Short mmCIF file of C-alpha atoms in Angstrom, two decimals:
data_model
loop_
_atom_site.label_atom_id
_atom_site.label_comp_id
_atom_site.label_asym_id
_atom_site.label_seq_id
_atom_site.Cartn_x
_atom_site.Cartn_y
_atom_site.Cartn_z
CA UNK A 22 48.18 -39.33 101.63
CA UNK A 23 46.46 -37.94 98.71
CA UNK A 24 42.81 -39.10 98.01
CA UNK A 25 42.67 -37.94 94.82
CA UNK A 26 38.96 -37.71 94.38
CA UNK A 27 36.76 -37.37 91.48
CA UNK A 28 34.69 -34.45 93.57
CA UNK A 29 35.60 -30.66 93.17
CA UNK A 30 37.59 -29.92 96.16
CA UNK A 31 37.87 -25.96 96.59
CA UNK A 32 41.15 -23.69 96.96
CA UNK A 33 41.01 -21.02 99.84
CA UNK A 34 43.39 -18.33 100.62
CA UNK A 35 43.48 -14.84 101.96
CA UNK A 36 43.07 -11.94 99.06
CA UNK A 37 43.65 -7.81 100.28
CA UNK A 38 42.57 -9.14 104.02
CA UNK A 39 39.73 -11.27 102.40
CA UNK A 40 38.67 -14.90 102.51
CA UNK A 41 37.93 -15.99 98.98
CA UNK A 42 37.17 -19.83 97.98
CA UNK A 43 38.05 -20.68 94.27
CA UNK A 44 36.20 -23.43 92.55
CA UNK A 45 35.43 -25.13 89.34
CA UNK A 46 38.43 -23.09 87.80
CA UNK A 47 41.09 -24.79 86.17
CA UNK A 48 44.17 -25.57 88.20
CA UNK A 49 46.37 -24.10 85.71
CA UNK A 50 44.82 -20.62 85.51
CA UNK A 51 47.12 -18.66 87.18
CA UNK A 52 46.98 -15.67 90.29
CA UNK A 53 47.36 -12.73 87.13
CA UNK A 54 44.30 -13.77 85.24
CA UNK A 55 41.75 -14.81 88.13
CA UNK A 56 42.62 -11.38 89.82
CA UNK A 57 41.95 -9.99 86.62
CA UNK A 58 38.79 -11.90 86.47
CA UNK A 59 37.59 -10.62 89.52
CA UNK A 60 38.23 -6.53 88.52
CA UNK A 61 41.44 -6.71 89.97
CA UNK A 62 42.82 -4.99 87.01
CA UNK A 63 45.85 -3.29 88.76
CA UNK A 64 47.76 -6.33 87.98
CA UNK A 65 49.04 -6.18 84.18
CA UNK A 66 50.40 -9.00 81.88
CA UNK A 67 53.15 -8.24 79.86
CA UNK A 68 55.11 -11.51 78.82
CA UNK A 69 53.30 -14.25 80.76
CA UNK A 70 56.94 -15.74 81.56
CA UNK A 71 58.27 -13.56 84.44
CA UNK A 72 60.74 -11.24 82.52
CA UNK A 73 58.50 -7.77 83.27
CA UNK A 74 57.08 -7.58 86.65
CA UNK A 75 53.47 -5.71 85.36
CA UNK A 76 52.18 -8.80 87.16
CA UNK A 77 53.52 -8.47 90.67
CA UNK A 78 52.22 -8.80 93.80
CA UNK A 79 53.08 -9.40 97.13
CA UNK A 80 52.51 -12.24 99.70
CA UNK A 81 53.59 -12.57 103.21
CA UNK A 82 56.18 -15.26 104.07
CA UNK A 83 58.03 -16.05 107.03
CA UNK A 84 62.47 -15.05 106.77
CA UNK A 85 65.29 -15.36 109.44
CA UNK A 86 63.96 -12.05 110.74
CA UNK A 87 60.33 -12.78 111.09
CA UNK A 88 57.49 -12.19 108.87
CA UNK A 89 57.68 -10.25 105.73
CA UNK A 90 56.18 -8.93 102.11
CA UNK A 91 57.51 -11.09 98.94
CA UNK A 92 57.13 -9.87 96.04
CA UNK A 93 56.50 -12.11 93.17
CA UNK A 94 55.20 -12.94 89.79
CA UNK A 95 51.43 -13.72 89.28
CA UNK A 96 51.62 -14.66 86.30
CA UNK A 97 53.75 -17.88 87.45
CA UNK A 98 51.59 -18.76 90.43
CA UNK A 99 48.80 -21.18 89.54
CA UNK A 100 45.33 -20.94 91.97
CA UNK A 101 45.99 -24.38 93.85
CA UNK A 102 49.57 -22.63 94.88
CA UNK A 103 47.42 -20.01 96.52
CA UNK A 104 46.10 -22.21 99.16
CA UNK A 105 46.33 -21.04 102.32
CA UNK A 106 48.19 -18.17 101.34
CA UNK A 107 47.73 -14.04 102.15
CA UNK A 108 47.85 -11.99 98.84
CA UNK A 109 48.04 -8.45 98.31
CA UNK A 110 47.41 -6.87 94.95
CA UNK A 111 47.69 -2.97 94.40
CA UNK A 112 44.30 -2.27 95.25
CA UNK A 113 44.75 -2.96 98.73
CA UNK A 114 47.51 -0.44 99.13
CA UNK A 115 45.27 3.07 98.88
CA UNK A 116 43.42 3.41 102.42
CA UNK A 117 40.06 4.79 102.76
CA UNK A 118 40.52 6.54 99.24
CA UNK A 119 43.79 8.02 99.50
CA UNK A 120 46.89 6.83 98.08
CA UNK A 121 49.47 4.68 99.63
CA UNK A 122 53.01 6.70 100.18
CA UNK A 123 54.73 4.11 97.35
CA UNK A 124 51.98 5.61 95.05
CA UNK A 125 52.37 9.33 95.84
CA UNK A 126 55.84 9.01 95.48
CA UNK A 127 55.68 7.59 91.98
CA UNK A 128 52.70 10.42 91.26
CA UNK A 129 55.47 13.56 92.70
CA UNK A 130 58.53 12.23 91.08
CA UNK A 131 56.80 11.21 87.67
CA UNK A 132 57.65 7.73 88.02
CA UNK A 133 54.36 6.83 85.76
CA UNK A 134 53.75 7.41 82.06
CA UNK A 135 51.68 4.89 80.06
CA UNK A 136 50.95 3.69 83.74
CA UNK A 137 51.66 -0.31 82.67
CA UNK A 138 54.27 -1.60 84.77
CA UNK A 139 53.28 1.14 87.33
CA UNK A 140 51.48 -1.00 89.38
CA UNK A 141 54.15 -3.84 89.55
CA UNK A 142 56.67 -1.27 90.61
CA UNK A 143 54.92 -0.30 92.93
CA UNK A 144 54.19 -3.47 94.79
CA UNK A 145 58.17 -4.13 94.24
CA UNK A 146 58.62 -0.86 95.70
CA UNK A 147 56.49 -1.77 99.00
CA UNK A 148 57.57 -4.81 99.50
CA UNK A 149 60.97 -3.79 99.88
CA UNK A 150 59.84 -0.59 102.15
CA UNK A 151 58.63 -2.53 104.74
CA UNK A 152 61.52 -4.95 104.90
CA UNK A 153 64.51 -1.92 105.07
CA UNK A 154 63.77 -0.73 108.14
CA UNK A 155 66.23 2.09 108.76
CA UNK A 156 68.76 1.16 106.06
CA UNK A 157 69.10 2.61 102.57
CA UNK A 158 66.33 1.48 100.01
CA UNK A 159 68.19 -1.16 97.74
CA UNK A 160 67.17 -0.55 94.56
CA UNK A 161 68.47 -3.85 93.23
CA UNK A 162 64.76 -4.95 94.23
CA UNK A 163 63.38 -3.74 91.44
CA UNK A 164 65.58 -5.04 88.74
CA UNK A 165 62.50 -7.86 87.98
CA UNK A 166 60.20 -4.94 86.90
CA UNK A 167 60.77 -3.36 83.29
CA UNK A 168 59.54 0.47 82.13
CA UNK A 169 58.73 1.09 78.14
CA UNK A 170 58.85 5.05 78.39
CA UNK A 171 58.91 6.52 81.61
CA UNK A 172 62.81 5.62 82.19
CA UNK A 173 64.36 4.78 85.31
CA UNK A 174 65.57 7.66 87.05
CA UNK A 175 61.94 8.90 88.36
CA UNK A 176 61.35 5.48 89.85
CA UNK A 177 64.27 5.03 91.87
CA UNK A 178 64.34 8.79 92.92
CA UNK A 179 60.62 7.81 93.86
CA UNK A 180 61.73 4.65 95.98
CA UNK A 181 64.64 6.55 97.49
CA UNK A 182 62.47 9.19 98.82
CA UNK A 183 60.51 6.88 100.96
CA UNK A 184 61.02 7.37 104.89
CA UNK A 185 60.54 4.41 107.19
CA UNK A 186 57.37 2.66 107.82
CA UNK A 187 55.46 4.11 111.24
CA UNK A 188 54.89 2.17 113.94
CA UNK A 189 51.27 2.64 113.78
CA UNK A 190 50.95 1.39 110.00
CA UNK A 191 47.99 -0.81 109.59
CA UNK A 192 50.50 -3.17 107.20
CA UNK A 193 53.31 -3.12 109.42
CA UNK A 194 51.03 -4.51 112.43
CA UNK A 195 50.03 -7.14 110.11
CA UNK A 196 53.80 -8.59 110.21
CA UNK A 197 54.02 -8.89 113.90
CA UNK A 198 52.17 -11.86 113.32
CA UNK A 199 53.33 -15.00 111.73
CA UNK A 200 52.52 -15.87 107.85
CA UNK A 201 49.82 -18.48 107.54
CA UNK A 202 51.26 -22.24 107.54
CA UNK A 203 51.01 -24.22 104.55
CA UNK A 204 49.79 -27.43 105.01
CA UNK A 205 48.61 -30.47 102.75
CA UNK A 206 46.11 -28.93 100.17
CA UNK A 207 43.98 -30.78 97.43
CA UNK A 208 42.60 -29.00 94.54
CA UNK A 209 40.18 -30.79 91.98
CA UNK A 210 38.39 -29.03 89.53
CA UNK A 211 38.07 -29.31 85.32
CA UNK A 212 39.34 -32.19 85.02
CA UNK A 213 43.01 -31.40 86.67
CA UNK A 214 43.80 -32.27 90.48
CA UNK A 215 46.59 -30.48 91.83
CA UNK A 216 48.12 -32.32 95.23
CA UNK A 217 50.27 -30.49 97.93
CA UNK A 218 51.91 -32.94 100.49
CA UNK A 219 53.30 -32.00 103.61
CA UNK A 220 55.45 -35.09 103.73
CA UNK A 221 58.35 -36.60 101.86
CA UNK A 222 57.36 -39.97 102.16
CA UNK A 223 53.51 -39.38 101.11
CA UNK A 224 55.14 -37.12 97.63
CA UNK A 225 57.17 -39.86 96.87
CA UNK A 226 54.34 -42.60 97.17
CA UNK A 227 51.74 -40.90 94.88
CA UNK A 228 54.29 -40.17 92.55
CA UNK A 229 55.59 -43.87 92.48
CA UNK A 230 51.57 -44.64 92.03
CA UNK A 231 50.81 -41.78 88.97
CA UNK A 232 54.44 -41.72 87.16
CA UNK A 233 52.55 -39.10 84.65
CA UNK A 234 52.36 -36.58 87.90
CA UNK A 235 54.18 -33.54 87.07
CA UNK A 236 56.03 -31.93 90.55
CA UNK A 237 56.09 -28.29 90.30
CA UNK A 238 57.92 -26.54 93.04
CA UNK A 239 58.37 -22.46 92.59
CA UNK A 240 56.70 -22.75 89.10
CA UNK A 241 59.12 -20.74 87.48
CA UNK A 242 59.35 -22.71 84.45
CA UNK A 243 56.59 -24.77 84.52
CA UNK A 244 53.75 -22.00 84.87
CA UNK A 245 55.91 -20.51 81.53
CA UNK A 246 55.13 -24.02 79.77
CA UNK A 247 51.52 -23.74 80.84
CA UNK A 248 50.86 -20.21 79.68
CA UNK A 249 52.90 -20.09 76.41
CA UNK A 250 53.13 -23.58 75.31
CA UNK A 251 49.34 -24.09 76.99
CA UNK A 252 51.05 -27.34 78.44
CA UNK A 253 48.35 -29.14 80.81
CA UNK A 254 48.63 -31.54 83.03
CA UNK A 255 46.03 -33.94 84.84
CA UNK A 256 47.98 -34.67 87.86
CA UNK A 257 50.39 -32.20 89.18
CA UNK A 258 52.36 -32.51 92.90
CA UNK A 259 53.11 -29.29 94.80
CA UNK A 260 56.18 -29.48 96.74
CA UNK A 261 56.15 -26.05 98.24
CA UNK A 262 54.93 -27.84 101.89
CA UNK A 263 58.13 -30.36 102.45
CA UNK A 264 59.92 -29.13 105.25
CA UNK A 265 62.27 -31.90 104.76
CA UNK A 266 63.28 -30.16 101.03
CA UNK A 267 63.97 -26.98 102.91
CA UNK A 268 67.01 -28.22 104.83
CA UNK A 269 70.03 -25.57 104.86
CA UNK A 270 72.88 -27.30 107.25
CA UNK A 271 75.85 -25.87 107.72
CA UNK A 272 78.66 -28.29 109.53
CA UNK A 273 82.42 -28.59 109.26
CA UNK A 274 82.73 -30.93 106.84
CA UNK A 275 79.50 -30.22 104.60
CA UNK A 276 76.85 -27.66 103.53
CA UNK A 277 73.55 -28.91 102.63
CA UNK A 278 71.42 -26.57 100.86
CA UNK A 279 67.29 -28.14 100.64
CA UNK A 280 66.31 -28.57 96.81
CA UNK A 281 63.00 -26.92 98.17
CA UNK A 282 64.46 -23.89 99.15
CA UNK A 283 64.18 -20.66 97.03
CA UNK A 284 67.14 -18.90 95.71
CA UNK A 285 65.94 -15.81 98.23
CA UNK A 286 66.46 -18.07 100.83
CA UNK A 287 69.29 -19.66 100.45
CA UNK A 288 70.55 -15.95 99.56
CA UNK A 289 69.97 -15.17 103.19
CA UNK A 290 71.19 -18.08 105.23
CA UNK A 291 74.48 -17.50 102.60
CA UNK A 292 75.01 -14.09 103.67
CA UNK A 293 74.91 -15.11 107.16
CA UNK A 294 77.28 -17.68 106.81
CA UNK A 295 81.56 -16.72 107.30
CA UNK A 296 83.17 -19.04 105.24
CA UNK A 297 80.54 -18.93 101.81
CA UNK A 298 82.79 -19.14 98.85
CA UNK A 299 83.11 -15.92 96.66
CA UNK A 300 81.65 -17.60 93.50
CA UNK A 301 78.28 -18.24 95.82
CA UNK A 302 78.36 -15.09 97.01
CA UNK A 303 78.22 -13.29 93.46
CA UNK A 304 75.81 -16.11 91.86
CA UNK A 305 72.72 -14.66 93.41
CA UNK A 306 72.65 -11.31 91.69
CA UNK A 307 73.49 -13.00 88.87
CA UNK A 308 70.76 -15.23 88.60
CA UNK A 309 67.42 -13.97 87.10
CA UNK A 310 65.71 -10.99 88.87
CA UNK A 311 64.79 -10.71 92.98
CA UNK A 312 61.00 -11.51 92.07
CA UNK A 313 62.19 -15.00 90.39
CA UNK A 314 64.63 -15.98 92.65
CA UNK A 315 61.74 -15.47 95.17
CA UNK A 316 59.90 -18.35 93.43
CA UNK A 317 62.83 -20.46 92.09
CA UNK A 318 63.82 -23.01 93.66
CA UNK A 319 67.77 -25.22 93.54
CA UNK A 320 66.05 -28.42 92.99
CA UNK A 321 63.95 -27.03 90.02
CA UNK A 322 66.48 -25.41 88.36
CA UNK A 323 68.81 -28.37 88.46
CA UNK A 324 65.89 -31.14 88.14
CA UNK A 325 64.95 -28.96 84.52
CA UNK A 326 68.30 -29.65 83.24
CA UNK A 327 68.74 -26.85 80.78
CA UNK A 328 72.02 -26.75 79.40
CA UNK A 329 72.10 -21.98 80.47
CA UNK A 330 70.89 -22.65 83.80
CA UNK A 331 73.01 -21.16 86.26
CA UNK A 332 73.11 -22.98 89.32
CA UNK A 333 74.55 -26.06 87.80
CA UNK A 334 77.82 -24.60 86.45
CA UNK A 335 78.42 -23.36 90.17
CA UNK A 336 77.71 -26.05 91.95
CA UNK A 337 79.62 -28.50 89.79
CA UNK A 338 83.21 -25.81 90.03
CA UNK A 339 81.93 -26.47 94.18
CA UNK A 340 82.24 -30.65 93.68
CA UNK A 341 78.39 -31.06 94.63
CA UNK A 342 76.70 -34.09 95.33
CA UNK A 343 72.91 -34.35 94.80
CA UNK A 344 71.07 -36.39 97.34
CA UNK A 345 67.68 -37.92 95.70
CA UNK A 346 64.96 -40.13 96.94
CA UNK A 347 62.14 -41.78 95.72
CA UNK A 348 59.64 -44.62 97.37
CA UNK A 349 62.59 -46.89 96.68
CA UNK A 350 65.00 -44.87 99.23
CA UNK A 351 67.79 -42.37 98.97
CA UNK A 352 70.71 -42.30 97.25
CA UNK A 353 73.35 -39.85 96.63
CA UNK A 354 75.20 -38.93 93.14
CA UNK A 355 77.94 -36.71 92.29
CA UNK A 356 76.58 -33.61 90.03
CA UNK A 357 78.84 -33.92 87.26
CA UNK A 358 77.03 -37.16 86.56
CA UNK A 359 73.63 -36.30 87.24
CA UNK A 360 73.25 -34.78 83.76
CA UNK A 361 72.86 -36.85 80.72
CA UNK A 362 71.99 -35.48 77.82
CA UNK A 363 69.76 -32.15 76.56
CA UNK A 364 66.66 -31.84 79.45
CA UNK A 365 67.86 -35.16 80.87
CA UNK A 366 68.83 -36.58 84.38
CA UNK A 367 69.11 -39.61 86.18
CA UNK A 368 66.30 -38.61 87.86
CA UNK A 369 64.20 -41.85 87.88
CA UNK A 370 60.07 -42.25 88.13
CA UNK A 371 59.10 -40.84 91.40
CA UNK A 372 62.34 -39.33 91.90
CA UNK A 373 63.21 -36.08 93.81
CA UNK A 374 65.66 -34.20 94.21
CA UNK A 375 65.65 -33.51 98.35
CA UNK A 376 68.84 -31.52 99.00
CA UNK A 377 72.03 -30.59 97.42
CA UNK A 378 75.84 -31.02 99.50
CA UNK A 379 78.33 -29.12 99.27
CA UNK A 380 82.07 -30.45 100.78
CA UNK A 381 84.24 -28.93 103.25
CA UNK A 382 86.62 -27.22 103.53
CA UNK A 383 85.42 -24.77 100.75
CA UNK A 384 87.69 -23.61 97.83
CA UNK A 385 90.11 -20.87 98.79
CA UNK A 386 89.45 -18.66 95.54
CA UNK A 387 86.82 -18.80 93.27
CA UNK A 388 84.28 -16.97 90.88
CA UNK A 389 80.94 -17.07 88.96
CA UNK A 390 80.61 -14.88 85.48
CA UNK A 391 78.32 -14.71 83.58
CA UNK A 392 77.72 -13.45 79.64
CA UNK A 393 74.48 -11.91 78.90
CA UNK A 394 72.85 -9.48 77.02
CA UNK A 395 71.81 -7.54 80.36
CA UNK A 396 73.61 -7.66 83.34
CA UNK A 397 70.65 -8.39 85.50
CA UNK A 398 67.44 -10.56 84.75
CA UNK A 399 68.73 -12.33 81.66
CA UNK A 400 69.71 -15.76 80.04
CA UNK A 401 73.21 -17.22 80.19
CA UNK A 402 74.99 -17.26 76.68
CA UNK A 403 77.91 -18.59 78.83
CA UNK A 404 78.23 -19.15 82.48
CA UNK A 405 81.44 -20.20 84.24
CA UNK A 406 82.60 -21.11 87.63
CA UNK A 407 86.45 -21.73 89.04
CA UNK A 408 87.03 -23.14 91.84
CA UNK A 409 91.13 -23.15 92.71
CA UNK A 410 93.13 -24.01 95.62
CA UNK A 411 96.83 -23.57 95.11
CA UNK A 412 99.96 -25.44 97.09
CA UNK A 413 102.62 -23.48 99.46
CA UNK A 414 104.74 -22.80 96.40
CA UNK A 415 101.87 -21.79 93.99
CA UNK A 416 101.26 -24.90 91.80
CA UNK A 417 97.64 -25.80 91.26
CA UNK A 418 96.24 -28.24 93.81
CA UNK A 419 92.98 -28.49 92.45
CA UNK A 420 90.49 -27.09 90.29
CA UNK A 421 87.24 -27.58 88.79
CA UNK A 422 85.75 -25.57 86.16
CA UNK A 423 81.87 -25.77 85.72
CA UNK A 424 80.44 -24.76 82.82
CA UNK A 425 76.98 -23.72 80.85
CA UNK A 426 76.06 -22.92 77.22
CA UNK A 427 78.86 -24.52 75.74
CA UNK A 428 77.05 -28.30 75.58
CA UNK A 429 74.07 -29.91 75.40
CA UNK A 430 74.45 -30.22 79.28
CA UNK A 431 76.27 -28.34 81.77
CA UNK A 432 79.87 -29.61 82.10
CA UNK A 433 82.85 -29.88 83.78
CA UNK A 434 86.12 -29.23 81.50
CA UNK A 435 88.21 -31.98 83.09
CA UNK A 436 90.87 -31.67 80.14
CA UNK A 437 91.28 -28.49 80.92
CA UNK A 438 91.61 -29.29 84.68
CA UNK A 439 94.07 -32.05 84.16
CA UNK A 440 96.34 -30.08 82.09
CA UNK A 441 96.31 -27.10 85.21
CA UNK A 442 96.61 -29.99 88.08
CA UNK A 443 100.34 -29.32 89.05
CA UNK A 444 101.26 -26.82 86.92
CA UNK A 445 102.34 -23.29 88.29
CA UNK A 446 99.73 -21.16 88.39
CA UNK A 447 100.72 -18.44 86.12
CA UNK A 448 99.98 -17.37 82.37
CA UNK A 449 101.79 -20.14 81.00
CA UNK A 450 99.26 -22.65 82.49
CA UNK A 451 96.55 -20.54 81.36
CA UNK A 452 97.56 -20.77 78.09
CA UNK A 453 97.79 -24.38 77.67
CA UNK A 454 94.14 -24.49 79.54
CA UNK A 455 92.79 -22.12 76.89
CA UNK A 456 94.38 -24.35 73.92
CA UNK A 457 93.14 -27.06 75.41
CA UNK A 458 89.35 -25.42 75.67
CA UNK A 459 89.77 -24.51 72.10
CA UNK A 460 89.88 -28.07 71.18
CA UNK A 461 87.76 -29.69 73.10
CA UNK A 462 84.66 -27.19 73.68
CA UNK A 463 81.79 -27.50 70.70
CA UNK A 464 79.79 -24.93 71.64
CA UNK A 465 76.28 -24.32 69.63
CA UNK A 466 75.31 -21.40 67.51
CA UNK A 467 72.02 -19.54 68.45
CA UNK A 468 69.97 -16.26 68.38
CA UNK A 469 71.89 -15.18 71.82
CA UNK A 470 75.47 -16.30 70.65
CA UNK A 471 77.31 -17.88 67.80
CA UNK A 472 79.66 -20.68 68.73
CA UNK A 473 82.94 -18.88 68.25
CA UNK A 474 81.96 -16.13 70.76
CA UNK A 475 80.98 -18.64 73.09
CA UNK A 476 84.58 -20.57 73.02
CA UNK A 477 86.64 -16.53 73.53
CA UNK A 478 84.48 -15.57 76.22
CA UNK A 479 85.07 -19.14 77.76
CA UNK A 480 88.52 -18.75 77.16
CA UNK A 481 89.40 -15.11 78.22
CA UNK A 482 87.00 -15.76 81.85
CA UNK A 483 90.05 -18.32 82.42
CA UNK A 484 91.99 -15.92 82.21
CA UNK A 485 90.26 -13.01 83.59
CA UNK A 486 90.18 -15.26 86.67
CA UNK A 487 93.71 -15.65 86.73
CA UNK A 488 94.53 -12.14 86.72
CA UNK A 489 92.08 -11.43 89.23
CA UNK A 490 93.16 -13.98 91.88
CA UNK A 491 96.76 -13.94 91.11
CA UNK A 492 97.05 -11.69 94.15
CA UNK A 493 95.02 -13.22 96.60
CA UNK A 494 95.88 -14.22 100.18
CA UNK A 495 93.71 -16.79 100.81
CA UNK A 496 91.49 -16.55 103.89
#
């Protein structure tokens, strides 16, 4: 149980194959600018939010296939996240003066100009070279990091042209060990105490004690709060060490994916799975870049309620249920009423979000769009998921249709489901759904999409779906 202390208590964690202690720093001064503090200037900022990747490093974390390097954001890791970690910035990559291969390559193929985001590339780069192994270098791992000038083309043809990692490499030795645990960790310094539990029960009970504790899990929007908004906090609760939030169970009647879980994990236990639904299976790529969906976490992204996040629209097309607890005790609620209002749940005061469930059997067809500027690493104007299983003689069963940036919160379009429930499944139906949407939908105009575009693209994804499922034997 937390002590909570009014004496410094120092963070400690592993930095290029050092032991470094942090203390009397601010707990919301993130990895980026004490590295930076330190001469660790390798490490660039170029948006303080996570959008560029001139901030990445790598850490090593533990997958289904052992040990590996993660590359994330340091500009969205605060110091007490650090503890008990093993970082690796770019200036541990060159050995005894010469360059790493990742940074030759980039040198031979011109892959640098200005040399900004260089060094975030290139950590993006290595990360990913020493988890391929033999197969082909996916360069969809480097679709979090953004060039200015130098273009594209050099830096894949540089990350292409990598061969496999030796045996004998010192930093491929280092991952036949395990990652370093994380355990319960207390930070205290300037006035802010930052509290990592290792139990359910003991995160629940100091946040029933300090309702003004803020929970931070990956940090992917909250460290954006702290660094643009300069949003501080004098209690904050790390969930990061709740093994009982990182629950993925997969039965015949149920999946239950841990709100504690990153999107890069659940990613992998999906693609291991036989039965994942289609529209689960595209939502990854979909959402944000590899580095965020590193840090993000499904419990964060539905617990921050925002009206373009992309999980929710998903999950509700899936008929989740969100399973929450608190010191009270748990209690499950269906997802379409979890939301209620702009950045509001029914989250209560010392209330978490532990897993989300999923029932079996899964849809037979379904999809996940998404409209954005860029098709990778960008914010929803619209996001919708179908879900659709069809009777013997091809009238609609049942279907849900989850969507986001259409209303204040993400939404199910039940008229528009009740008017497809027994009809055909044809264009005829679609029609009358699209009608329907047309009257009912009040989408908002903004800077990424006026209201009217909003309510066609909602419109023509119903129908895109139907023309591209029309045809489709179900499994």
């Amino acid at each position: 149980m937390a002590l909570d202390v009014s004496l410094e208590v120092p963070v400690e964690f592993s930095l290029n194959g050092e032991r470094v202690k942090v203390e009397g720093v601010d707990p919301h001064t993130t990895l980026l600018d004490w590295v930076r503090s330190r001469g660790l200037t390798g490490s660039k900022e170029g948006c303080a939010e996570g959008e560029c990747g001139a901030c990445t490093v790598v850490w090593v974390r533990q997958g289904l296939e052992g040990a590996y390097y993660q590359a994330v954001n340091s500009c969205l890791l605060l110091l007490p996240m650090l503890e008990g970690q093993e970082v690796y910035t770019v200036e541990a990559l060159a050995q005894e003066g010469g360059l790493a291969p990742v940074q030759q390559a980039m040198v031979r193929t011109g892959g640098s100009q200005c040399g900004y985001c260089t060094p975030g590339f290139v950590m993006s780069i290595f990360a990913e070279q020493y988890r391929r192994g033999e197969r082909e270098f996916d360069i969809e791992a480097l679709h979090g990091n953004l060039c200015r000038c130098t273009g594209y083309r050099p830096i894949q043809d540089a990350a292409r042209s990598l061969a496999p990692v030796e045996a004998g490499d010192p930093f491929r030795q280092r991952l036949k060990l395990p990652p370093p645990a994380l355990k319960e960790a207390h930070y205290r310094a300037d006035g802010g105490y930052f509290y990592r539990p290792e139990k359910l029960k003991d995160a629940v009970a100091y946040l029933w004690q300090n309702p003004g504790a803020k929970v931070v899990a990956g940090g992917t929007d909250l460290a954006v709060e702290a660094n643009l908004r300069y949003s501080r906090w004098e209690r904050m609760v790390g969930l990061e060490a709740l093994d009982e939030l990182k629950i993925f169970q997969d039965t015949q009647s149920v999946l239950e994916l841990g709100a504690g879980l990153s999107l890069s994990e659940i990613e992998a236990y999906v693609h291991a799975m036989l039965d994942a639904p289609q529209a689960l299976q595209e939502w990854f790529k979909l959402f944000a870049s590899p580095l965020i969906r590193n840090r993000a976490t499904l419990g964060g992204n539905l617990a921050t309620a925002s009206p373009i996040g992309d999980s929710a629209p998903l999950l509700l097309a899936l008929g989740a249920q969100a399973r929450l607890a608190s010191a009270k005790g748990e209690r499950k609620i269906p997802l379409d009423q979890f939301f209620l209002g702009y950045r509001k749940t029914v989250l209560q005061a010392g209330e978490l979000v532990v897993s989300i469930l999923l029932p079996k059997p899964f849809p037979k067809r379904s999809r996940f769009y998404k409209i954005a500027k860029r098709k990778a690493d960008d914010i929803s104007s619209v996001a919708f998921a179908i879900a659709l299983d069809l009777t013997a003689d091809q009238k609609v069963q049942n279907i849900r249709l989850g969507l986001g940036g259409v209303a204040a919160t993400p939404i199910r379009a039940l008229e528009a489901e009740q008017v497809l429930r027994g009809e055909t499944w044809g264009l005829d139906a679609v029609r009358k759904a699209q009608a329907l949407l047309g009257e009912t939908l009040k989408p908002i105009d903004d800077h990424r999409a006026s209201a009217r575009y909003r309510l066609e693209m909602t419109q023509k994804l119903l129908e895109k779906f139907y023309f591209e499922t029309a045809g489709e034997v179900p499994a």
